Short mmCIF file of C-alpha atoms and ligand atoms in Angstrom, two decimals:
data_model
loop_
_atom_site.label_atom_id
_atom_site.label_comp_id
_atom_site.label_asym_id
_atom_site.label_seq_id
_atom_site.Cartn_x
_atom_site.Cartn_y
_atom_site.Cartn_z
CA UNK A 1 -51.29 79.15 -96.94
CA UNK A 2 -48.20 79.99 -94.88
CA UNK A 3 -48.77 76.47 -93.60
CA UNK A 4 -48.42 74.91 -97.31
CA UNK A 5 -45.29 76.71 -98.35
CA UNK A 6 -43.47 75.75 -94.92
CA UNK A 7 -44.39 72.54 -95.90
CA UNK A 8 -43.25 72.87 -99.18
CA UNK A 9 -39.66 73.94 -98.10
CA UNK A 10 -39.57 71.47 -95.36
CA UNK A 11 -40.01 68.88 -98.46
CA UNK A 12 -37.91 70.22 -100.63
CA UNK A 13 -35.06 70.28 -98.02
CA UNK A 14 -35.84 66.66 -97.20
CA UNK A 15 -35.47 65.52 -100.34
CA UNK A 16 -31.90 67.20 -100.87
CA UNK A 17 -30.99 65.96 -97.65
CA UNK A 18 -32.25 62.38 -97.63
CA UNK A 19 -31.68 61.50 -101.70
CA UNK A 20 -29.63 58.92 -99.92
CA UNK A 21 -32.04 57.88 -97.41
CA UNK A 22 -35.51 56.92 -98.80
CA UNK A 23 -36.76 55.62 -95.73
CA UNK A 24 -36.28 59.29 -93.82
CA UNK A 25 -38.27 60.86 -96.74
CA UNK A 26 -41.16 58.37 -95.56
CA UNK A 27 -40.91 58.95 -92.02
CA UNK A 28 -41.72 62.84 -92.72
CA UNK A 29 -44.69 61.84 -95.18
CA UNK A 30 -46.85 59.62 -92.88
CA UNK A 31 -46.41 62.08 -89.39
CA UNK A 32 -49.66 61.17 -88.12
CA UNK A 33 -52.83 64.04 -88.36
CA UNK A 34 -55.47 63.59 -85.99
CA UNK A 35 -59.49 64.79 -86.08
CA UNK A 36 -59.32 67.49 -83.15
CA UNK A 37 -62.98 68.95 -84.55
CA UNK A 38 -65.02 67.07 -81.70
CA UNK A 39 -62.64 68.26 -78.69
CA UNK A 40 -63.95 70.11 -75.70
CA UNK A 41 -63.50 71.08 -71.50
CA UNK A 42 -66.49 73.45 -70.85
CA UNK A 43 -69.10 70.80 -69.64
CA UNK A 44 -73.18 71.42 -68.47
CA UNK A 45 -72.64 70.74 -64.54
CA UNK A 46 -75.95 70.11 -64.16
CA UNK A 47 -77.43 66.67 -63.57
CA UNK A 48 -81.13 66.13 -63.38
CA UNK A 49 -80.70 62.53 -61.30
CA UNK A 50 -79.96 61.38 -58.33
CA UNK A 51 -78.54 58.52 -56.68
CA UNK A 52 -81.06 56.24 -54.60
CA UNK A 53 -80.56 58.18 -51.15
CA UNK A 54 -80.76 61.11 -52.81
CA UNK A 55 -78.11 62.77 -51.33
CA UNK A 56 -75.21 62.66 -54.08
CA UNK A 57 -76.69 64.09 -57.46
CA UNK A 58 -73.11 65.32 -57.72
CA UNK A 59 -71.47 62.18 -56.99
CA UNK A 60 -67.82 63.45 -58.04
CA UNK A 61 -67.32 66.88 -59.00
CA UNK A 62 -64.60 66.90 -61.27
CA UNK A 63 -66.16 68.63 -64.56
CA UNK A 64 -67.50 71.30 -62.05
CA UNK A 65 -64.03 71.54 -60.64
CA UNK A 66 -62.61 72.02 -64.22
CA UNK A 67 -65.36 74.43 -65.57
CA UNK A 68 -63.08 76.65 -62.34
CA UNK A 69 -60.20 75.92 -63.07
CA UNK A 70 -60.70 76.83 -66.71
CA UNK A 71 -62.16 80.45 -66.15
CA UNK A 72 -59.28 80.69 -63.52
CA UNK A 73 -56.21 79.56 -65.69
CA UNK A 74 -56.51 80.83 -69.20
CA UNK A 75 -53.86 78.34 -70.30
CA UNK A 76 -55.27 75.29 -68.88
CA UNK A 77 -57.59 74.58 -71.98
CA UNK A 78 -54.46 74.95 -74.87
CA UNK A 79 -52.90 72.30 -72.41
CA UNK A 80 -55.64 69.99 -72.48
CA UNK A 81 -55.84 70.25 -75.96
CA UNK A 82 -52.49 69.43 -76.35
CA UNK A 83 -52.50 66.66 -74.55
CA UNK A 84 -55.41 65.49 -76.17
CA UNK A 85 -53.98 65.66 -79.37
CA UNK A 86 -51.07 63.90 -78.27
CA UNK A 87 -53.25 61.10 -77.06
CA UNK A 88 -55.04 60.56 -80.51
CA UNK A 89 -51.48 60.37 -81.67
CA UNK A 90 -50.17 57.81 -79.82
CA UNK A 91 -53.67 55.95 -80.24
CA UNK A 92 -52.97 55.37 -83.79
CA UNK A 93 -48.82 55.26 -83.44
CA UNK A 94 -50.29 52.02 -81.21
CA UNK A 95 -52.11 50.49 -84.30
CA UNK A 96 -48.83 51.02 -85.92
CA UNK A 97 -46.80 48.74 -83.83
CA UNK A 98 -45.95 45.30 -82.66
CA UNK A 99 -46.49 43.84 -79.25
CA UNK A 100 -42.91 44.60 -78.47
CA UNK A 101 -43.63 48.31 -78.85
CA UNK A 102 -41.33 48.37 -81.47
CA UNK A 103 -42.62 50.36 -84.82
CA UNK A 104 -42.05 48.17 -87.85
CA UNK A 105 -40.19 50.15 -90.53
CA UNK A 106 -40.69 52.26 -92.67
CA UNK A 107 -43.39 53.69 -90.41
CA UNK A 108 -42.82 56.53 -87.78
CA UNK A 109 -42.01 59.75 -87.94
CA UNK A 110 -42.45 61.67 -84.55
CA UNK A 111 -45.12 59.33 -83.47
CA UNK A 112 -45.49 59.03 -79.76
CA UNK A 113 -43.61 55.30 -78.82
CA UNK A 114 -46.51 53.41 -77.38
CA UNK A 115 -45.31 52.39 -73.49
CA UNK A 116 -45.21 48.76 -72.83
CA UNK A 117 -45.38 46.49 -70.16
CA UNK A 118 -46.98 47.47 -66.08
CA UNK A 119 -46.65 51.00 -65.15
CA UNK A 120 -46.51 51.61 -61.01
CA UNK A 121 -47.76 54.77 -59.36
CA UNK A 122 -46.44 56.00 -56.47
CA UNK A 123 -49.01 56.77 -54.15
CA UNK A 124 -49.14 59.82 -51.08
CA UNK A 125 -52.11 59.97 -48.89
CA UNK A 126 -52.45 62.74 -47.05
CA UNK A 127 -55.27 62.65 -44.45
CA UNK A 128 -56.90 65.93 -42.65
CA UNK A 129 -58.19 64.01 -39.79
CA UNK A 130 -61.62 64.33 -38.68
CA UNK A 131 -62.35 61.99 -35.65
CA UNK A 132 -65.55 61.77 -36.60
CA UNK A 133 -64.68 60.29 -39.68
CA UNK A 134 -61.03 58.67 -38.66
CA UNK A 135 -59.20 56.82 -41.79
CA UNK A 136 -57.08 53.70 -40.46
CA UNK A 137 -54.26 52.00 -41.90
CA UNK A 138 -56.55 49.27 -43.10
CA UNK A 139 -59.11 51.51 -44.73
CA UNK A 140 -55.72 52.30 -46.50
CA UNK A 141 -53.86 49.52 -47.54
CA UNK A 142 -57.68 48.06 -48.81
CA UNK A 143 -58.07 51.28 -51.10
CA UNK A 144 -54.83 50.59 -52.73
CA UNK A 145 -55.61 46.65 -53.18
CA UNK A 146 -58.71 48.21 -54.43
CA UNK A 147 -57.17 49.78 -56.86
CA UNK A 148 -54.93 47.21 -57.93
CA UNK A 149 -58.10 45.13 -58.48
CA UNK A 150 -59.55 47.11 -60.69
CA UNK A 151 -56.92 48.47 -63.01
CA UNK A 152 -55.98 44.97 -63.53
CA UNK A 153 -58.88 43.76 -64.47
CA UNK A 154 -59.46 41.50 -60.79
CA UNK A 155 -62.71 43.06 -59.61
CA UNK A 156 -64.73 40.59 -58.05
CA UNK A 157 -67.98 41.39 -59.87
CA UNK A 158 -66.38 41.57 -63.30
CA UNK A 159 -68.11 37.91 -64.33
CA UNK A 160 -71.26 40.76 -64.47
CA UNK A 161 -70.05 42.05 -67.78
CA UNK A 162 -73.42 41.47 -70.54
CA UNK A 163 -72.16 39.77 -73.03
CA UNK A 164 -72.12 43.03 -75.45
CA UNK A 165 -69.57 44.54 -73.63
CA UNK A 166 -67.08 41.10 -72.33
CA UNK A 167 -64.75 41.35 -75.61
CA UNK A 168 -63.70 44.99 -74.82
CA UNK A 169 -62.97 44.66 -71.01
CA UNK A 170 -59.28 45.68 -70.33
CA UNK A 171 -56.50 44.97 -68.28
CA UNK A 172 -54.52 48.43 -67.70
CA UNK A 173 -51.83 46.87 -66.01
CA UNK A 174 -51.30 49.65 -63.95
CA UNK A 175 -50.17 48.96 -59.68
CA UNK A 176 -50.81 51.62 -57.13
CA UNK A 177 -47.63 51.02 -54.59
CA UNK A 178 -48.42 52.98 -51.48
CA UNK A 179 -45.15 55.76 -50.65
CA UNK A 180 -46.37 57.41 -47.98
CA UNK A 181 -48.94 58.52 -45.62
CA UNK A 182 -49.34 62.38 -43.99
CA UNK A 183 -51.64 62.87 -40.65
CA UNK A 184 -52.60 66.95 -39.99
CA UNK A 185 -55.17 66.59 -37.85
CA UNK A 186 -58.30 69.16 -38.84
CA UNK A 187 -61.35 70.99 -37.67
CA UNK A 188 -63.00 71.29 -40.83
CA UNK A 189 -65.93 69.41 -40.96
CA UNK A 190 -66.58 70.79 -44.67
CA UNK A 191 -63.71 71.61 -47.37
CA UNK A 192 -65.39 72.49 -50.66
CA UNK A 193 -64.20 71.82 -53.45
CA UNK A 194 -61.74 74.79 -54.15
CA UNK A 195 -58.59 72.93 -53.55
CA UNK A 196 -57.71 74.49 -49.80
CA UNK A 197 -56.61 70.60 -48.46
CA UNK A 198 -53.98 70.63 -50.58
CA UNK A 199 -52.44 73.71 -49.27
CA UNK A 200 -50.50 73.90 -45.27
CA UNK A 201 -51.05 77.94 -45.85
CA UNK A 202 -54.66 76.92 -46.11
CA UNK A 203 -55.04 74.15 -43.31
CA UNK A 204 -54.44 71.60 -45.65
CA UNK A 205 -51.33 69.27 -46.50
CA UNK A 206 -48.80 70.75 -49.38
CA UNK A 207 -48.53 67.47 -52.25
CA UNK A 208 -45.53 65.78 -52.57
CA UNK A 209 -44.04 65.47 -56.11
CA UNK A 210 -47.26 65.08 -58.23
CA UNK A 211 -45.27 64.69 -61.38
CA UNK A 212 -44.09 61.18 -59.79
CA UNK A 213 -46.40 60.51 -57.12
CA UNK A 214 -50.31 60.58 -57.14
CA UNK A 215 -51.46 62.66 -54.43
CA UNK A 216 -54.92 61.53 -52.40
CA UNK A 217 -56.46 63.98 -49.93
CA UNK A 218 -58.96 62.15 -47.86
CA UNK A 219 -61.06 64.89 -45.71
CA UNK A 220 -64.42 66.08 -45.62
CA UNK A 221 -65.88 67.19 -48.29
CA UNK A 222 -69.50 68.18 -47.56
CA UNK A 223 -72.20 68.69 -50.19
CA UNK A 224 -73.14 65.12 -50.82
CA UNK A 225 -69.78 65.11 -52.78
CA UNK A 226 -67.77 61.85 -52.79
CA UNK A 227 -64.55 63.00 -54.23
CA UNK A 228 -63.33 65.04 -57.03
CA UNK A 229 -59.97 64.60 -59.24
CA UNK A 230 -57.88 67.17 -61.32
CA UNK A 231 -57.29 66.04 -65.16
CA UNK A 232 -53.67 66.04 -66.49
CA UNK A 233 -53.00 69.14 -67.44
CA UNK A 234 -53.86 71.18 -64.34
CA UNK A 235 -51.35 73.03 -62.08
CA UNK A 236 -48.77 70.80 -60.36
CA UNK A 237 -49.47 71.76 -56.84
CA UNK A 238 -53.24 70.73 -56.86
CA UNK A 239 -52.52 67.76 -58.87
CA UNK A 240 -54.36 64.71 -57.75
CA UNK A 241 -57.36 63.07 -56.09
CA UNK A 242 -59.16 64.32 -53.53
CA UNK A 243 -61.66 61.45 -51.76
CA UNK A 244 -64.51 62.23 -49.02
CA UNK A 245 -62.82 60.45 -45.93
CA UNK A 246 -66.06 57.74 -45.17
CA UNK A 247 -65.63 56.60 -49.25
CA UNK A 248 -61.65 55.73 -49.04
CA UNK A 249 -60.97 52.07 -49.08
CA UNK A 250 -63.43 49.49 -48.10
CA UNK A 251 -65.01 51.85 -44.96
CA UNK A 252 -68.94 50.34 -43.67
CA UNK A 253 -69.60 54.34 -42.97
CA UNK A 254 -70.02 54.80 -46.75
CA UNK A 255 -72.91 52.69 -47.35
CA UNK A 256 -73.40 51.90 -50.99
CA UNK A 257 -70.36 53.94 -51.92
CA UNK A 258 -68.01 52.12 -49.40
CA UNK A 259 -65.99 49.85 -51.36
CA UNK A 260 -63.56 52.19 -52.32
CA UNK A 261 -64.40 52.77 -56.21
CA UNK A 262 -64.75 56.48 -55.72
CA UNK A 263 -61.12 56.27 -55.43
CA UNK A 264 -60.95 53.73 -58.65
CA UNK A 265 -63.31 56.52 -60.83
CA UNK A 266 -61.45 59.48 -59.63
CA UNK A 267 -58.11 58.15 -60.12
CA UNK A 268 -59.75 57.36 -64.31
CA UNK A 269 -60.19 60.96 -64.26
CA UNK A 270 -56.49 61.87 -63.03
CA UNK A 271 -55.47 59.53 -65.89
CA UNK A 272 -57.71 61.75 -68.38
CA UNK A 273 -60.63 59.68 -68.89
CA UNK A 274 -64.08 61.59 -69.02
CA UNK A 275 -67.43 60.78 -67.74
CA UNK A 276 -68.78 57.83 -69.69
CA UNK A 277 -71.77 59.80 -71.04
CA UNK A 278 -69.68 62.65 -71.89
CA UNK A 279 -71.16 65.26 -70.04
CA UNK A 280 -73.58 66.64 -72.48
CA UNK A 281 -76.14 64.53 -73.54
CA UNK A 282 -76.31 62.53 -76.33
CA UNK A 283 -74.44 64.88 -78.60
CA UNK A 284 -70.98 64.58 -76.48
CA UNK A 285 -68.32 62.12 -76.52
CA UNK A 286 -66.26 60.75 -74.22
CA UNK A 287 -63.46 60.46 -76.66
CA UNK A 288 -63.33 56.50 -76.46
CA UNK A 289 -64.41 54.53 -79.21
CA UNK A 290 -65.61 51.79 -77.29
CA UNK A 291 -67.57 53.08 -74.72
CA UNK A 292 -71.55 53.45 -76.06
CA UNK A 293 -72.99 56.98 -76.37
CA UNK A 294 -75.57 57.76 -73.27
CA UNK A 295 -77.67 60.62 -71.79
CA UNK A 296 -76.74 60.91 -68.64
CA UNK A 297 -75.24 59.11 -65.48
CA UNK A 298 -76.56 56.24 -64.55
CA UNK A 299 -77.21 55.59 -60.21
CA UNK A 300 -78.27 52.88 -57.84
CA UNK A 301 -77.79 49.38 -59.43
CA UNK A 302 -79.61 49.37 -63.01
CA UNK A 303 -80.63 46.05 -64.43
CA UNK A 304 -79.31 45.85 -67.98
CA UNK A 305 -79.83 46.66 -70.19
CA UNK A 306 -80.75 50.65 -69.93
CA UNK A 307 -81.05 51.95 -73.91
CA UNK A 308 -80.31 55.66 -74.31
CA UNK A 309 -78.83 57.31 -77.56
CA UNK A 310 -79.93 54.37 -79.88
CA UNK A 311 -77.14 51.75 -77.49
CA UNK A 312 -77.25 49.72 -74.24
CA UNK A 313 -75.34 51.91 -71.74
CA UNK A 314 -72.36 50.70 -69.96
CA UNK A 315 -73.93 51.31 -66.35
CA UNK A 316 -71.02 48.88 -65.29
CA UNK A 317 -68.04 51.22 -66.12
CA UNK A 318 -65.78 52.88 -63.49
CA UNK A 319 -66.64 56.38 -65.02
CA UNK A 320 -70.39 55.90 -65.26
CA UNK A 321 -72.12 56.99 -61.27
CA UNK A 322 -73.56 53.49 -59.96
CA UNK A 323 -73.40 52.33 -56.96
CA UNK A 324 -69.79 50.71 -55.71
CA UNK A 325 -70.65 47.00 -56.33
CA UNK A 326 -72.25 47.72 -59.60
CA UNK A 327 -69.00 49.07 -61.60
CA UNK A 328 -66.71 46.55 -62.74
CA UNK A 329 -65.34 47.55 -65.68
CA UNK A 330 -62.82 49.84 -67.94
CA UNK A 331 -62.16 49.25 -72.02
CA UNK A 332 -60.03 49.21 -74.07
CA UNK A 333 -60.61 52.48 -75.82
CA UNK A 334 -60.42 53.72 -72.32
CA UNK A 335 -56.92 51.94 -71.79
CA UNK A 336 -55.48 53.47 -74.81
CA UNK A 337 -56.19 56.46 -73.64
CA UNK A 338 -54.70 56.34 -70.19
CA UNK A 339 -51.51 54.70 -71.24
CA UNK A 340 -51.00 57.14 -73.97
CA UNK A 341 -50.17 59.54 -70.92
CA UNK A 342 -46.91 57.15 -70.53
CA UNK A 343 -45.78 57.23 -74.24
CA UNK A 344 -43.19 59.57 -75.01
CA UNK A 345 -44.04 63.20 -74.64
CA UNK A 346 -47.31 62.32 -72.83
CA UNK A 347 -48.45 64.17 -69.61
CA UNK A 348 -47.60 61.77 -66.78
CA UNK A 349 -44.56 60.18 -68.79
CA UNK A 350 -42.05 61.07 -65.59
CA UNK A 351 -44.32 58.11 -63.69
CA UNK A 352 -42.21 55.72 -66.29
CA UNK A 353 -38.74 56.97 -66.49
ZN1 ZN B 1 -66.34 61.79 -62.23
#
């Protein structure tokens, strides 16, 4: 109720303060409203599969990660609501514009300005060095043309798209330019998970800048863990990816998962997109219109189609669990949804002015 009669003056003072500016009294009328009912962070981190050696059933261990971060940060799940409600916005403030970005009047309001044109990422890797597992300068520079593949729509396997799925492939026209590299070399032949490489106190290496740069630790893991990433939202100084150091870049020591697209799913994940089955069955989302509904990861190489929750999955996406040479693919829902971060007001805006 308080709600209604706030509004109610906020009208009524529009209209004595705009009587000579129609257009204004529009603006405040169409502010966009988004459905927030679905929205959710608590995830099951269980998975009942396993990939073909069966040693990763947790390939990447983001959710897990944020199920920890959430119980440890009490204001971490307001942000990520926020920021998901921002992204809606600016999903249908994008529907609302030209291809110029420009909003054709009298639409607008405080919409979020949709951001047009390539975005480029800074990029830091920091490296605990095992020499067991050593990370060269070309396992390096082929991660980031790895990842310049794939967010613009060059991977080599893409002409494996089915048919359902080739008219919502995307181009995110995003380019990873690599900034720097940082060598500490390290004893640790097994890291966890609980974000101690990204801390010197700790053994690890401090980030640099993570609200301009994107931050890779490449060490060892351990657990059958390939990598893990921290959604936007998180703390600043554990912002990033962190990638087990056999899967960075094209590296023959990580078999299957080798060809660097641990690095291209993790970094979908630092850009806010979830799990392509959602994390929960058939009866959660991953918040992209696009993407089909499905059960469950998917491993190994599956022959499509593979039907679960009455559609075809999309086994070939970055954010599904398949083997390296087997994803190929993001959407277009999924696109929206990362460059929504770059519109005005959105979480990793500072990458774009
Ligand atoms: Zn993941």
């Amino acid at each position: 109720m308080k709600k209604i009669i706030f509004s109610l003056l906020a009208l009524s003072l529009i209209v004595v303060s705009c009587q000579n500016d129609q257009i204004e009294e529009i603006h405040e009328h169409q502010e966009i409203t988004v459905d927030m009912s679905d929205f959710y962070v608590y995830t099951d981190d269980v998975c009942t599969s396993k990939s073909s050696d069966g040693k990763h059933t947790h390939k990447c261990y983001s959710m897990t990660v944020l199920n920890r971060q959430l119980k440890e940060n009490p204001g971490l799940e307001n942000r990520m609501y926020n920021i998901e409600k921002h992204t809606r916005k600016a999903i249908v403030a994008k529907s609302k514009t030209d291809i110029n970005g420009k909003k054709p009047a009298p639409d607008g309001g405080d919409d979020p300005v949709p951001y047009v044109g390539s975005i480029t990422i800074p990029v830091i890797v920091n490296i605990l060095e095992d020499p067991n597992h050593p990370v060269t300068q070309a396992h390096i520079n082929s991660q980031i043309d790895i990842l310049n593949e794939d967010f613009n729509n060059n991977n080599p396997h893409t002409g494996g798209v089915p048919a359902e799925f080739s008219d919502v492939v995307a181009n995110l026209d995003i380019t990873f330019v690599l900034a720097g590299v940082n060598r500490k070399a390290s004893t640790t032949s097994s890291w966890g998970t609980n974000d101690a490489m990204k801390y010197s106190s700790q053994g690890g290496i401090d980030a640099t800048d993570p609200s301009i740069y994107l931050n890779f630790w490449v060490c060892e893991i351990g657990g059958g863990i390939l990598g893990y990433a921290q959604f936007p939202g998180g703390s600043l100084a554990t912002d990033g990816v962190v990638i087990g150091s056999d899967f960075f870049g094209e590296n023959a020591a990580g078999g299957q998962y080798g060809h660097g697209r641990t690095a291209t799913h993790e970094v979908g994940h630092w850009l806010n997109l979830r799990h392509i089955w959602g994390d929960g069955r058939c009866r959660q989302d991953d918040f992209v219109s696009d993407t089909p509904s499905s059960d469950g990861a998917n491993y190994g190489c599956p022959s499509y189609p593979t039907y679960n929750c009455k559609s075809n999955d999309m086994t070939m996406n970055y954010m599904d669990y398949v083997d390296d040479n087997c994803m190929y693919m993001f959407t277009s829902g999924q696109s929206d949804r990362v460059r929504a971060l770059f519109t005005t007001g959105g979480d990793r805006e500072g990458f774009v002015n």
